[in-house]
PDB file of C-alpha atoms and ligand atoms in Angstrom:
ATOM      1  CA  UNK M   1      -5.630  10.538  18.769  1.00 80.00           C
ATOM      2  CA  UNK M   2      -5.594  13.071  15.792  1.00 91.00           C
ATOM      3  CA  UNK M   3      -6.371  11.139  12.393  1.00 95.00           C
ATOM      4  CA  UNK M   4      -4.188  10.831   9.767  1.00 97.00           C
ATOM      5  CA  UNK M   5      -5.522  13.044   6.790  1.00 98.00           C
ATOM      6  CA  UNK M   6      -5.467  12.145   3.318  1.00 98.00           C
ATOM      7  CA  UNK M   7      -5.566  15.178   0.687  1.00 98.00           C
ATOM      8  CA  UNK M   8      -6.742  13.624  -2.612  1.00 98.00           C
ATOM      9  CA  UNK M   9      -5.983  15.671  -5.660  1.00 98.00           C
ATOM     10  CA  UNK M  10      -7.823  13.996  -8.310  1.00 98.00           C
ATOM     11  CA  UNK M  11      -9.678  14.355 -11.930  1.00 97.00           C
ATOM     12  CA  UNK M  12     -11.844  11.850 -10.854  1.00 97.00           C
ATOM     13  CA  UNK M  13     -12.904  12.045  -7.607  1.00 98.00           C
ATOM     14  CA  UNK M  14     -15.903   9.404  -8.348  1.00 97.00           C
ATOM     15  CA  UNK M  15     -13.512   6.460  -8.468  1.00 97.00           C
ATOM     16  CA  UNK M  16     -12.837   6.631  -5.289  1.00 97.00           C
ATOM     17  CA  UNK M  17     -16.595   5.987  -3.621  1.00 95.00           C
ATOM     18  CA  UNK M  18     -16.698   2.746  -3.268  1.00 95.00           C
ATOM     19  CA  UNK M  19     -13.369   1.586  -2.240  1.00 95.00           C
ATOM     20  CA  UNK M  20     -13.435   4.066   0.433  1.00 96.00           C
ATOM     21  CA  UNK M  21     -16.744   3.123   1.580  1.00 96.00           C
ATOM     22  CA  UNK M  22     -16.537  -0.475   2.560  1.00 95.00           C
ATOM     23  CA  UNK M  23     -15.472  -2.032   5.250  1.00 95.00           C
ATOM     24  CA  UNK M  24     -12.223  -1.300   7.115  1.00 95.00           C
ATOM     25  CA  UNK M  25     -11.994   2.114   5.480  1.00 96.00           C
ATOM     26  CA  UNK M  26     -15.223   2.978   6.032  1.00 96.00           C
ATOM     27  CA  UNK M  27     -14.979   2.067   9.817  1.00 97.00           C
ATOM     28  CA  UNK M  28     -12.048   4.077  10.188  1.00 96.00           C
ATOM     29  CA  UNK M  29     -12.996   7.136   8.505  1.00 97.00           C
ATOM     30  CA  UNK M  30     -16.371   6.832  10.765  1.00 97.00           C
ATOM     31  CA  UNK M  31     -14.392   6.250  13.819  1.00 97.00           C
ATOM     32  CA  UNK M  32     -12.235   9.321  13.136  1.00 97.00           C
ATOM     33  CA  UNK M  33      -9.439   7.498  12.981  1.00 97.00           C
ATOM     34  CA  UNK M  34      -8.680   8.755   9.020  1.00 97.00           C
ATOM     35  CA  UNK M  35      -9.940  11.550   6.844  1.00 98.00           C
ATOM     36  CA  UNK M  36     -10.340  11.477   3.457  1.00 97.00           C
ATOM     37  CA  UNK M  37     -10.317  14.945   1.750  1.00 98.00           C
ATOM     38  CA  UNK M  38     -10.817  14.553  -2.434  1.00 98.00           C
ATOM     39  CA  UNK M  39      -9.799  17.245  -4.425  1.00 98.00           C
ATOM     40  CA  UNK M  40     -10.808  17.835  -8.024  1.00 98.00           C
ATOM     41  CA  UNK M  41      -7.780  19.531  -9.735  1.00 98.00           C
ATOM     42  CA  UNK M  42     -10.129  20.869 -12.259  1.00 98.00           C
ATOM     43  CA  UNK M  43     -12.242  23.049  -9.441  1.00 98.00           C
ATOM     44  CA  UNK M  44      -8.552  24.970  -9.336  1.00 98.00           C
ATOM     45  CA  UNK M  45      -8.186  25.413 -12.993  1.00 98.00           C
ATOM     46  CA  UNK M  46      -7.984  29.461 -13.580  1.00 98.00           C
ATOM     47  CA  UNK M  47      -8.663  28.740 -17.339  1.00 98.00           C
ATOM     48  CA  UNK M  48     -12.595  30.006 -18.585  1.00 97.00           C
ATOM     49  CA  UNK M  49     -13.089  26.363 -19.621  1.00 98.00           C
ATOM     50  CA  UNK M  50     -11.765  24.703 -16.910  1.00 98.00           C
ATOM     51  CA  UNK M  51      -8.620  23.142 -18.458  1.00 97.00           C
ATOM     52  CA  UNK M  52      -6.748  21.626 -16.634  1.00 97.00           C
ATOM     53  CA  UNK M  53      -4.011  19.608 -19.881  1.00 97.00           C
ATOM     54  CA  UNK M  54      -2.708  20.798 -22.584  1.00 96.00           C
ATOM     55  CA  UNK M  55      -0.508  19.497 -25.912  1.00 96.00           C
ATOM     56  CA  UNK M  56       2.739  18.953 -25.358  1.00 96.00           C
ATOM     57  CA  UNK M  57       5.612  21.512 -26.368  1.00 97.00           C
ATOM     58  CA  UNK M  58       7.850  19.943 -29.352  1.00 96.00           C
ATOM     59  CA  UNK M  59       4.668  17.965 -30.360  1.00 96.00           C
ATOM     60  CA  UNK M  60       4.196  14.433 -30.156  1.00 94.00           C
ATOM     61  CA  UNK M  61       0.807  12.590 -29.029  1.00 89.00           C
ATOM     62  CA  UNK M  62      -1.130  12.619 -25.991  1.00 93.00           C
ATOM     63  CA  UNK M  63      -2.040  15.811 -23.228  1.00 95.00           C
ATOM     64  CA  UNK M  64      -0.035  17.034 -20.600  1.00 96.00           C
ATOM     65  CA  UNK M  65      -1.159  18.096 -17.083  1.00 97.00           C
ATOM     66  CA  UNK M  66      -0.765  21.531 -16.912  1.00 97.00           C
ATOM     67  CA  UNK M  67       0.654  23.028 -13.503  1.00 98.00           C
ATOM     68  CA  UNK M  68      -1.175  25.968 -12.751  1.00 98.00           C
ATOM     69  CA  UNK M  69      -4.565  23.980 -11.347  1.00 98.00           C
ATOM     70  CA  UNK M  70      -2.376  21.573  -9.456  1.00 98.00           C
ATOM     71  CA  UNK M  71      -0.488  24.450  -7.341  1.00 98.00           C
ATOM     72  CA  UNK M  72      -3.898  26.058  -6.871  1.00 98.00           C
ATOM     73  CA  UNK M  73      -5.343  23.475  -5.091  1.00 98.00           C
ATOM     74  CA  UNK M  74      -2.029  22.433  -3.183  1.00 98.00           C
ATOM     75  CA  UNK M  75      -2.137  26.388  -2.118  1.00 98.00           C
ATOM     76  CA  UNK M  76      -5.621  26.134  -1.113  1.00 98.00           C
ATOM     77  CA  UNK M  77      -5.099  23.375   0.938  1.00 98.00           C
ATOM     78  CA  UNK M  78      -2.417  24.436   2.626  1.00 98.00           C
ATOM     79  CA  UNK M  79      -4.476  27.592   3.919  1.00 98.00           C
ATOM     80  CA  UNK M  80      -7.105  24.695   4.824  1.00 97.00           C
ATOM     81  CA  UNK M  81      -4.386  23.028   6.848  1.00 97.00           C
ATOM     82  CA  UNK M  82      -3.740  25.809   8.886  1.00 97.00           C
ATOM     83  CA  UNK M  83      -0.801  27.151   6.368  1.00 98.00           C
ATOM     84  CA  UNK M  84       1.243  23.624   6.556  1.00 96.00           C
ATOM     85  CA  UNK M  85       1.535  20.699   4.485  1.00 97.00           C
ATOM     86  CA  UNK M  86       2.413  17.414   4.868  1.00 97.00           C
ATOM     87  CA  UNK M  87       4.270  15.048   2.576  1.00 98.00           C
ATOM     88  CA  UNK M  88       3.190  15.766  -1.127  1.00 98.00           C
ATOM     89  CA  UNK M  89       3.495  12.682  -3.107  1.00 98.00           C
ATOM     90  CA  UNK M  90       2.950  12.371  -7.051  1.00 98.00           C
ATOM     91  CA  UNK M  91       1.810   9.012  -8.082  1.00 98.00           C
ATOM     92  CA  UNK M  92       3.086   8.175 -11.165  1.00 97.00           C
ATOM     93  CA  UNK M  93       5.473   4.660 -12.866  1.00 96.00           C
ATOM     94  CA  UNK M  94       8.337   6.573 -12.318  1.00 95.00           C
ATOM     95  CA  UNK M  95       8.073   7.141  -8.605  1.00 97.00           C
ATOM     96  CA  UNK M  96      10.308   4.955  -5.805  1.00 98.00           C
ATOM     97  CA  UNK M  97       8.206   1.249  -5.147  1.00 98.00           C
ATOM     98  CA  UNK M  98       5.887   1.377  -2.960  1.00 98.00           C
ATOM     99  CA  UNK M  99       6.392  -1.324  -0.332  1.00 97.00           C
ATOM    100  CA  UNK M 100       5.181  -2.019   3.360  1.00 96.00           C
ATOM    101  CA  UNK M 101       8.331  -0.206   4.533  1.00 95.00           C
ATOM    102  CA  UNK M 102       7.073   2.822   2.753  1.00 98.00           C
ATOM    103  CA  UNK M 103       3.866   2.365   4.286  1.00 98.00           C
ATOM    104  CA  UNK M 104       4.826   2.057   7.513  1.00 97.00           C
ATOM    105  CA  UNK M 105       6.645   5.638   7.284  1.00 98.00           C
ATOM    106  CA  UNK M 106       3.740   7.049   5.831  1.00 98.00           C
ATOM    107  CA  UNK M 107       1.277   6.079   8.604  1.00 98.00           C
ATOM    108  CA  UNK M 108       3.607   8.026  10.778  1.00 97.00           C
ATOM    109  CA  UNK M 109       2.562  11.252   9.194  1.00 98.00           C
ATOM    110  CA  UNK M 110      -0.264  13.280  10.276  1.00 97.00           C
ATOM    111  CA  UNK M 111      -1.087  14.670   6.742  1.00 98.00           C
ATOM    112  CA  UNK M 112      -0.206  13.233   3.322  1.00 98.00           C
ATOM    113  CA  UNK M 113      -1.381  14.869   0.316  1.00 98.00           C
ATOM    114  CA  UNK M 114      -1.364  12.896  -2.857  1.00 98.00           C
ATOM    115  CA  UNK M 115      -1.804  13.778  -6.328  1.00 98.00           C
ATOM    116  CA  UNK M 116      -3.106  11.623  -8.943  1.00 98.00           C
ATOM    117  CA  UNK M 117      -1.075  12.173 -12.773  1.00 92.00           C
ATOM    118  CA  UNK M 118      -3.552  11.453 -15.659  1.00 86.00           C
ATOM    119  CA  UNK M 119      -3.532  11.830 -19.262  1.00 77.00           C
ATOM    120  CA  UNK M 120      -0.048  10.869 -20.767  1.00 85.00           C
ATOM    121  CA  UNK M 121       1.703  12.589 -18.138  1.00 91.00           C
ATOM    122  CA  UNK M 122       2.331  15.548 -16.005  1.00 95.00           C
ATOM    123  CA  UNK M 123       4.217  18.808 -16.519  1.00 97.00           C
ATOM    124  CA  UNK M 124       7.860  18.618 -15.193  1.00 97.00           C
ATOM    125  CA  UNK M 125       7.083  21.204 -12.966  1.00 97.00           C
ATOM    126  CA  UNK M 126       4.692  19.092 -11.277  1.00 95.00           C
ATOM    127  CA  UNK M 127       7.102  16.906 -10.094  1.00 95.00           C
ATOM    128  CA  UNK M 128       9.117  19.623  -8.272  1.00 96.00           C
ATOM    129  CA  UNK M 129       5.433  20.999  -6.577  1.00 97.00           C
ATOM    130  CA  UNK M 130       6.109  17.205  -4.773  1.00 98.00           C
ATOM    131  CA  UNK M 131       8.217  16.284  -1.644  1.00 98.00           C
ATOM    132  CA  UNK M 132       7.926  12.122  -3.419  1.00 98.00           C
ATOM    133  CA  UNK M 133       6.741  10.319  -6.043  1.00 98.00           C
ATOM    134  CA  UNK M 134       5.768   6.513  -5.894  1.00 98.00           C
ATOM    135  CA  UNK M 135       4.954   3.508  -8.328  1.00 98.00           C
ATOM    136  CA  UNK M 136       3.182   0.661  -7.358  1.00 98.00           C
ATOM    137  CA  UNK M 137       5.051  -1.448  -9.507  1.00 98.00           C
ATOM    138  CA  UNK M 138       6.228  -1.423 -12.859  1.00 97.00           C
ATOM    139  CA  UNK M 139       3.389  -0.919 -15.198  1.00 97.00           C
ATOM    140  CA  UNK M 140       1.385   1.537 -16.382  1.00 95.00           C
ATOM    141  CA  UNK M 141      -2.267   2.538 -15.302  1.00 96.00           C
ATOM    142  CA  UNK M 142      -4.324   4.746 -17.173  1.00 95.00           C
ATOM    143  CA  UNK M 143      -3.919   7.215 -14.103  1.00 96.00           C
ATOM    144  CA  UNK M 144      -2.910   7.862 -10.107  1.00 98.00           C
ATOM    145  CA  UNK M 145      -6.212   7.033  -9.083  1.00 98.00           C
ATOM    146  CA  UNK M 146      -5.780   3.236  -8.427  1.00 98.00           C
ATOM    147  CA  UNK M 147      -2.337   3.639  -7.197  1.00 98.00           C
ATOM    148  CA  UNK M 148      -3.456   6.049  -4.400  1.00 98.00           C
ATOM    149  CA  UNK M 149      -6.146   4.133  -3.431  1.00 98.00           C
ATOM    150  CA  UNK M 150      -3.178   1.288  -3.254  1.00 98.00           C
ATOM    151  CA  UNK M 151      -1.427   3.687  -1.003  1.00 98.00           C
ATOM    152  CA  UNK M 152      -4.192   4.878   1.501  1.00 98.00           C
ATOM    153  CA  UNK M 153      -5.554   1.163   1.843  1.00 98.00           C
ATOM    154  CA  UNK M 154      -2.004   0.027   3.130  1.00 98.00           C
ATOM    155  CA  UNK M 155      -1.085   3.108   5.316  1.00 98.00           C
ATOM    156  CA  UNK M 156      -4.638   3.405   7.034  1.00 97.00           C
ATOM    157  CA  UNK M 157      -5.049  -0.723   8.071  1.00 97.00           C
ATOM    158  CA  UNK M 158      -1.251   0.138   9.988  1.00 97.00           C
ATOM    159  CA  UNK M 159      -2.923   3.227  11.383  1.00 97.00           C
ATOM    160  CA  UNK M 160      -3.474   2.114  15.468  1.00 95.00           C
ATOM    161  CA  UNK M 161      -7.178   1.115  16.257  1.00 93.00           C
ATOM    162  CA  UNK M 162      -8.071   0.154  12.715  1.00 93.00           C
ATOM    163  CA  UNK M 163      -7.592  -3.081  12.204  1.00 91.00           C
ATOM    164  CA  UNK M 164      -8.610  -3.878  16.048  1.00 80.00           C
ATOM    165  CA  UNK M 165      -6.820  -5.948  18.514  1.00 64.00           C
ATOM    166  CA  UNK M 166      -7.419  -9.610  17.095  1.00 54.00           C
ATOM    167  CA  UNK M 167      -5.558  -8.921  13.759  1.00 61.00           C
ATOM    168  CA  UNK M 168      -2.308  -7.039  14.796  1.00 66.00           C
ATOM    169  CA  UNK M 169      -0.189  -5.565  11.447  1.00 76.00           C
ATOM    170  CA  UNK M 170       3.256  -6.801  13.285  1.00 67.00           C
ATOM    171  CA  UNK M 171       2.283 -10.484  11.658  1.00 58.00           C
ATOM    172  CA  UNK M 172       1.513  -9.586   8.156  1.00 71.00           C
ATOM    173  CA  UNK M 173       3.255 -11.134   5.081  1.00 69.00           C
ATOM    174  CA  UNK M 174       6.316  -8.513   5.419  1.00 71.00           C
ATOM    175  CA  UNK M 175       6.460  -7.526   8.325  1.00 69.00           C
ATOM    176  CA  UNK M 176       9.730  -9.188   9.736  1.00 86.00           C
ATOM    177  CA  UNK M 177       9.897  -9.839   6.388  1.00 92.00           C
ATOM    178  CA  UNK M 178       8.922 -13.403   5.633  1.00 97.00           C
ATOM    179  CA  UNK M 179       5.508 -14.174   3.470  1.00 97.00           C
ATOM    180  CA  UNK M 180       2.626 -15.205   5.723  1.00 96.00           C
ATOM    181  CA  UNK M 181       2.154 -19.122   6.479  1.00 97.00           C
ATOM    182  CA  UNK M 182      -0.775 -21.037   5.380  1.00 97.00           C
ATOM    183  CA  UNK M 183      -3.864 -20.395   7.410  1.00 98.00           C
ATOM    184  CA  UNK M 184      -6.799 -23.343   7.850  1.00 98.00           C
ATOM    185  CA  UNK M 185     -10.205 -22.731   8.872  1.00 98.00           C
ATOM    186  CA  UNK M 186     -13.859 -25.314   8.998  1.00 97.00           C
ATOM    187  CA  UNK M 187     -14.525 -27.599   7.622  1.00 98.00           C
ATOM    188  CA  UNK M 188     -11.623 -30.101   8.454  1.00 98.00           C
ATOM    189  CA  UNK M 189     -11.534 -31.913   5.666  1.00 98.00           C
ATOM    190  CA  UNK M 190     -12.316 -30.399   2.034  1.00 98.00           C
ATOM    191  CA  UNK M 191     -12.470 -32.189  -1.014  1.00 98.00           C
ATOM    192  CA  UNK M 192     -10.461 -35.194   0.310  1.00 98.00           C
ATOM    193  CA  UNK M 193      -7.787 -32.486   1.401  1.00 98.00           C
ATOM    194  CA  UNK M 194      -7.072 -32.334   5.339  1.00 98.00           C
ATOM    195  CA  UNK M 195      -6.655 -29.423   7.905  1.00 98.00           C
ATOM    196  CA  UNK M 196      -2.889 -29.938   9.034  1.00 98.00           C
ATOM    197  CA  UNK M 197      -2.789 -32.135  12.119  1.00 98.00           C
ATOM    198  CA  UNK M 198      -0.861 -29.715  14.039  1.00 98.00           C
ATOM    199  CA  UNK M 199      -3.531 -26.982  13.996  1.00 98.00           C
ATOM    200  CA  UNK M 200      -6.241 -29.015  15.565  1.00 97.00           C
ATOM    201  CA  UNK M 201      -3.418 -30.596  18.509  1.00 98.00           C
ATOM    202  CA  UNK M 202      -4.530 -27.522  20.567  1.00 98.00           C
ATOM    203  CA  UNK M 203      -0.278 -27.793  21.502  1.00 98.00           C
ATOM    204  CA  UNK M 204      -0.117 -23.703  21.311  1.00 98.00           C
ATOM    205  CA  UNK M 205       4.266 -24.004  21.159  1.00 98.00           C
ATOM    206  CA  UNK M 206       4.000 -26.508  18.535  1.00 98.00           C
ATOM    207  CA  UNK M 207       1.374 -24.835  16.392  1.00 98.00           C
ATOM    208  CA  UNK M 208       3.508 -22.031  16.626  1.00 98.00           C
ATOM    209  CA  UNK M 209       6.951 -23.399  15.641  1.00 98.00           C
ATOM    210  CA  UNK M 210       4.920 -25.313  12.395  1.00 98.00           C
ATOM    211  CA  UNK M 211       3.745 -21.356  11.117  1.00 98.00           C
ATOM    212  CA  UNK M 212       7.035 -19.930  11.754  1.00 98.00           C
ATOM    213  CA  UNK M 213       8.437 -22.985   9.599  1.00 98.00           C
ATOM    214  CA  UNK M 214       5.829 -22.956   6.995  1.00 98.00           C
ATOM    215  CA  UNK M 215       6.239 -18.644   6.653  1.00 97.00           C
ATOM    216  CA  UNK M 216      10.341 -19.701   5.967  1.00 98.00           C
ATOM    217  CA  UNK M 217       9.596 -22.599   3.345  1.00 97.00           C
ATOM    218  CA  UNK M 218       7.034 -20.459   1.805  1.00 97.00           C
ATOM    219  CA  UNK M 219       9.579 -17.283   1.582  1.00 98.00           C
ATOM    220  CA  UNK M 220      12.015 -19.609   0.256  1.00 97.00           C
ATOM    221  CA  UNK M 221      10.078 -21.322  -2.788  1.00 96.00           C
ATOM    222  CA  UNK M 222       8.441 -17.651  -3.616  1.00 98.00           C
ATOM    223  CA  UNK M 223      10.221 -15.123  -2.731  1.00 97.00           C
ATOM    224  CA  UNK M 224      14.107 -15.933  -1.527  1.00 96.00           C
ATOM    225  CA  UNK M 225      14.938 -12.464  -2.573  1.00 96.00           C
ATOM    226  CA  UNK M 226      13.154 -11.504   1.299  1.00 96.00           C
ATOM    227  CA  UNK M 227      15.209 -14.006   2.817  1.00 96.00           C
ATOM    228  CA  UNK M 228      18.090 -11.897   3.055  1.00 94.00           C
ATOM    229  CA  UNK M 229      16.692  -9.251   5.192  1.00 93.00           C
ATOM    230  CA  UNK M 230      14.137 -11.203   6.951  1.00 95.00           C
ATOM    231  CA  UNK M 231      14.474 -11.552  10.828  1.00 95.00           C
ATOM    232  CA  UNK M 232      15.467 -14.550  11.429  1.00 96.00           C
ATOM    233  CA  UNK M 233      16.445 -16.515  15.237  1.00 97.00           C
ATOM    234  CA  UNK M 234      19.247 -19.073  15.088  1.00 98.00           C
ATOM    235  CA  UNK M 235      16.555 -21.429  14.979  1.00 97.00           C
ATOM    236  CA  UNK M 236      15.333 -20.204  12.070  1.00 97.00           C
ATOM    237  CA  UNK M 237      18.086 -19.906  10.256  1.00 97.00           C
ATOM    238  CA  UNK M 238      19.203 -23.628  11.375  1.00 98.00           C
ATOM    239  CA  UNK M 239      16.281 -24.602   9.356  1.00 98.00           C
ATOM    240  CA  UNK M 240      16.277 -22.658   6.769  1.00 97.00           C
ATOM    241  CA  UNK M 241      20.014 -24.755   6.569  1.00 97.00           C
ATOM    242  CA  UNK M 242      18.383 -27.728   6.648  1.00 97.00           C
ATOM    243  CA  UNK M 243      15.765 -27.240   4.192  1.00 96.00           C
ATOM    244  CA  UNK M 244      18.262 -25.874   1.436  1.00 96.00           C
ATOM    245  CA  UNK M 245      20.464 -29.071   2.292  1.00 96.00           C
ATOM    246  CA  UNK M 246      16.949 -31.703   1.694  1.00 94.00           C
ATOM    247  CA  UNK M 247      16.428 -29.075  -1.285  1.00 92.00           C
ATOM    248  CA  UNK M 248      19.963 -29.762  -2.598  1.00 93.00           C
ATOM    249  CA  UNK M 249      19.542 -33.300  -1.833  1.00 93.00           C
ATOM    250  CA  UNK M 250      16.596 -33.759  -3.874  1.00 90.00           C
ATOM    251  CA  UNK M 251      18.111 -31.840  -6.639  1.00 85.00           C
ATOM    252  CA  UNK M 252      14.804 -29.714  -7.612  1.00 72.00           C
TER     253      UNK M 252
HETATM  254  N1  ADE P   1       0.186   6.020 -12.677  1.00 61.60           N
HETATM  255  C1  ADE P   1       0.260   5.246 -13.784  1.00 61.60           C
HETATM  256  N2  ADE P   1       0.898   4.104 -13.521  1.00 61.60           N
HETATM  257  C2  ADE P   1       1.259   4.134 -12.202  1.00 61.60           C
HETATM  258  C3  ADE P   1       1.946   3.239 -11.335  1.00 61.60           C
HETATM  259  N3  ADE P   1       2.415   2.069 -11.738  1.00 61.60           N
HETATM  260  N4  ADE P   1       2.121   3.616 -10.068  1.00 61.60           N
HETATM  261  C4  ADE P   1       1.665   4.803  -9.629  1.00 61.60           C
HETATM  262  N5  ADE P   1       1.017   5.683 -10.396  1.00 61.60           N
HETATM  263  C5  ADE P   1       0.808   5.355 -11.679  1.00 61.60           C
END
């Protein structure tokens, strides 16, 4: 199995350490099954300081990313890569949301490159040295950094072998798109508060049909805008009728 390669093009390659050097990540990167590659954009910079922003043209505040170090480095890596690149993805707020679909097309790829904006923004023609550009969400962080390490955490736990057998990705919050149910573990009773009856029955069928329940009132108090396009069985969705109708009922 080849591993899926991140290239990292970053001012600030230090944040990065220790995310990507606990647990899960760590494991996969030492079991091969993910490389990491970071890139400091100002190593490329062809100015004699090193520059690698600049004012902006028609004035106004802040600095600019300038292009030239950014297409250096993508150029470099691409001879690296044996003269091929994979997706090239700008982080930045105005980039599509990033969501588990997303993620689950990325950790298809064999090589992703991602580039990390900074400063108050990036030089248009940055943007066009991408294939994508994504947001996690819709606010503003001081730079790519956080955002990619956003990315790379979600696409490498779907990578196969990573997460090991006993904690499959197919039942994640998402993934037939319903939020994940409650989950219970010692002692039995906290605090005056009880572990669900159900989950200590040992009835395997019934424990099952409480989760799948709980996952569809959950999605429905937090977030009914999944409902929609979650997969649902006809028994599902004959309780999800039921529930609105008690919900209805009740009037809250
Ligand atoms: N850079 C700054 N804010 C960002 C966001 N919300 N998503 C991705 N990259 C960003």
């Amino acid at each position: 199995m080849m591993p899926l390669v991140f290239d990292i093009l970053t001012l600030f390659p230090e944040m990065f350490q220790g995310p990507f050097s606990v647990s899960q990540i760590k494991r996969a990167r030492e079991r091969g099954l993910l490389e990491i590659n970071l890139v400091n954009i100002r190593d490329y910079s062809p100015f004699k300081h090193r520059e690698v922003d600049d004012a902006p043209f028609g004035g106004g505040g802040g600095m600019i990313l300038r292009p030239e170090p950014i297409y250096l480095a993508l150029e470099a890596i691409r001879e690296r890569r044996g003269g091929k690149l994979g997706p090239v993805i700008l982080l930045c707020p105005q980039g599509e949301k990033f969501s588990q679909r997303l993620a689950w097309e990325l950790a298809r790829e064999e090589h992703l490159v991602l580039i990390c904006g900074h400063y108050e923004g990036v030089d248009e023609r940055v943007r066009h040295l991408a294939t994508g550009e994504i947001s996690i969400g819709d606010f503003v962080l001081t730079g790519g950094e956080l955002a990619a390490m956003v990315v790379v955490d979600a696409v490498a736990r779907l990578l196969p072998g990573v997460l090991g057998d006993e904690r499959a990705p197919a039942a994640d919050s998402f993934a037939g798109g319903l939020l994940e149910h409650p989950h219970y573990t010692r002692p039995r009773v906290f605090r005056g508060e009880e572990v669900p009856e159900v989950l200590t029955s040992g009835h395997h069928a019934r424990i099952a049909r409480w989760r799948r329940e709980e996952s569809i009132l959950r999605t429905l108090v937090r977030r009914p805008d999944l409902l929609s396009l979650a997969e649902l069985t006809e028994e599902d969705r004959k309780f999800l009728r039921e529930l609105k109708q008690r919900i209805e009922v009740l009037g809250v």
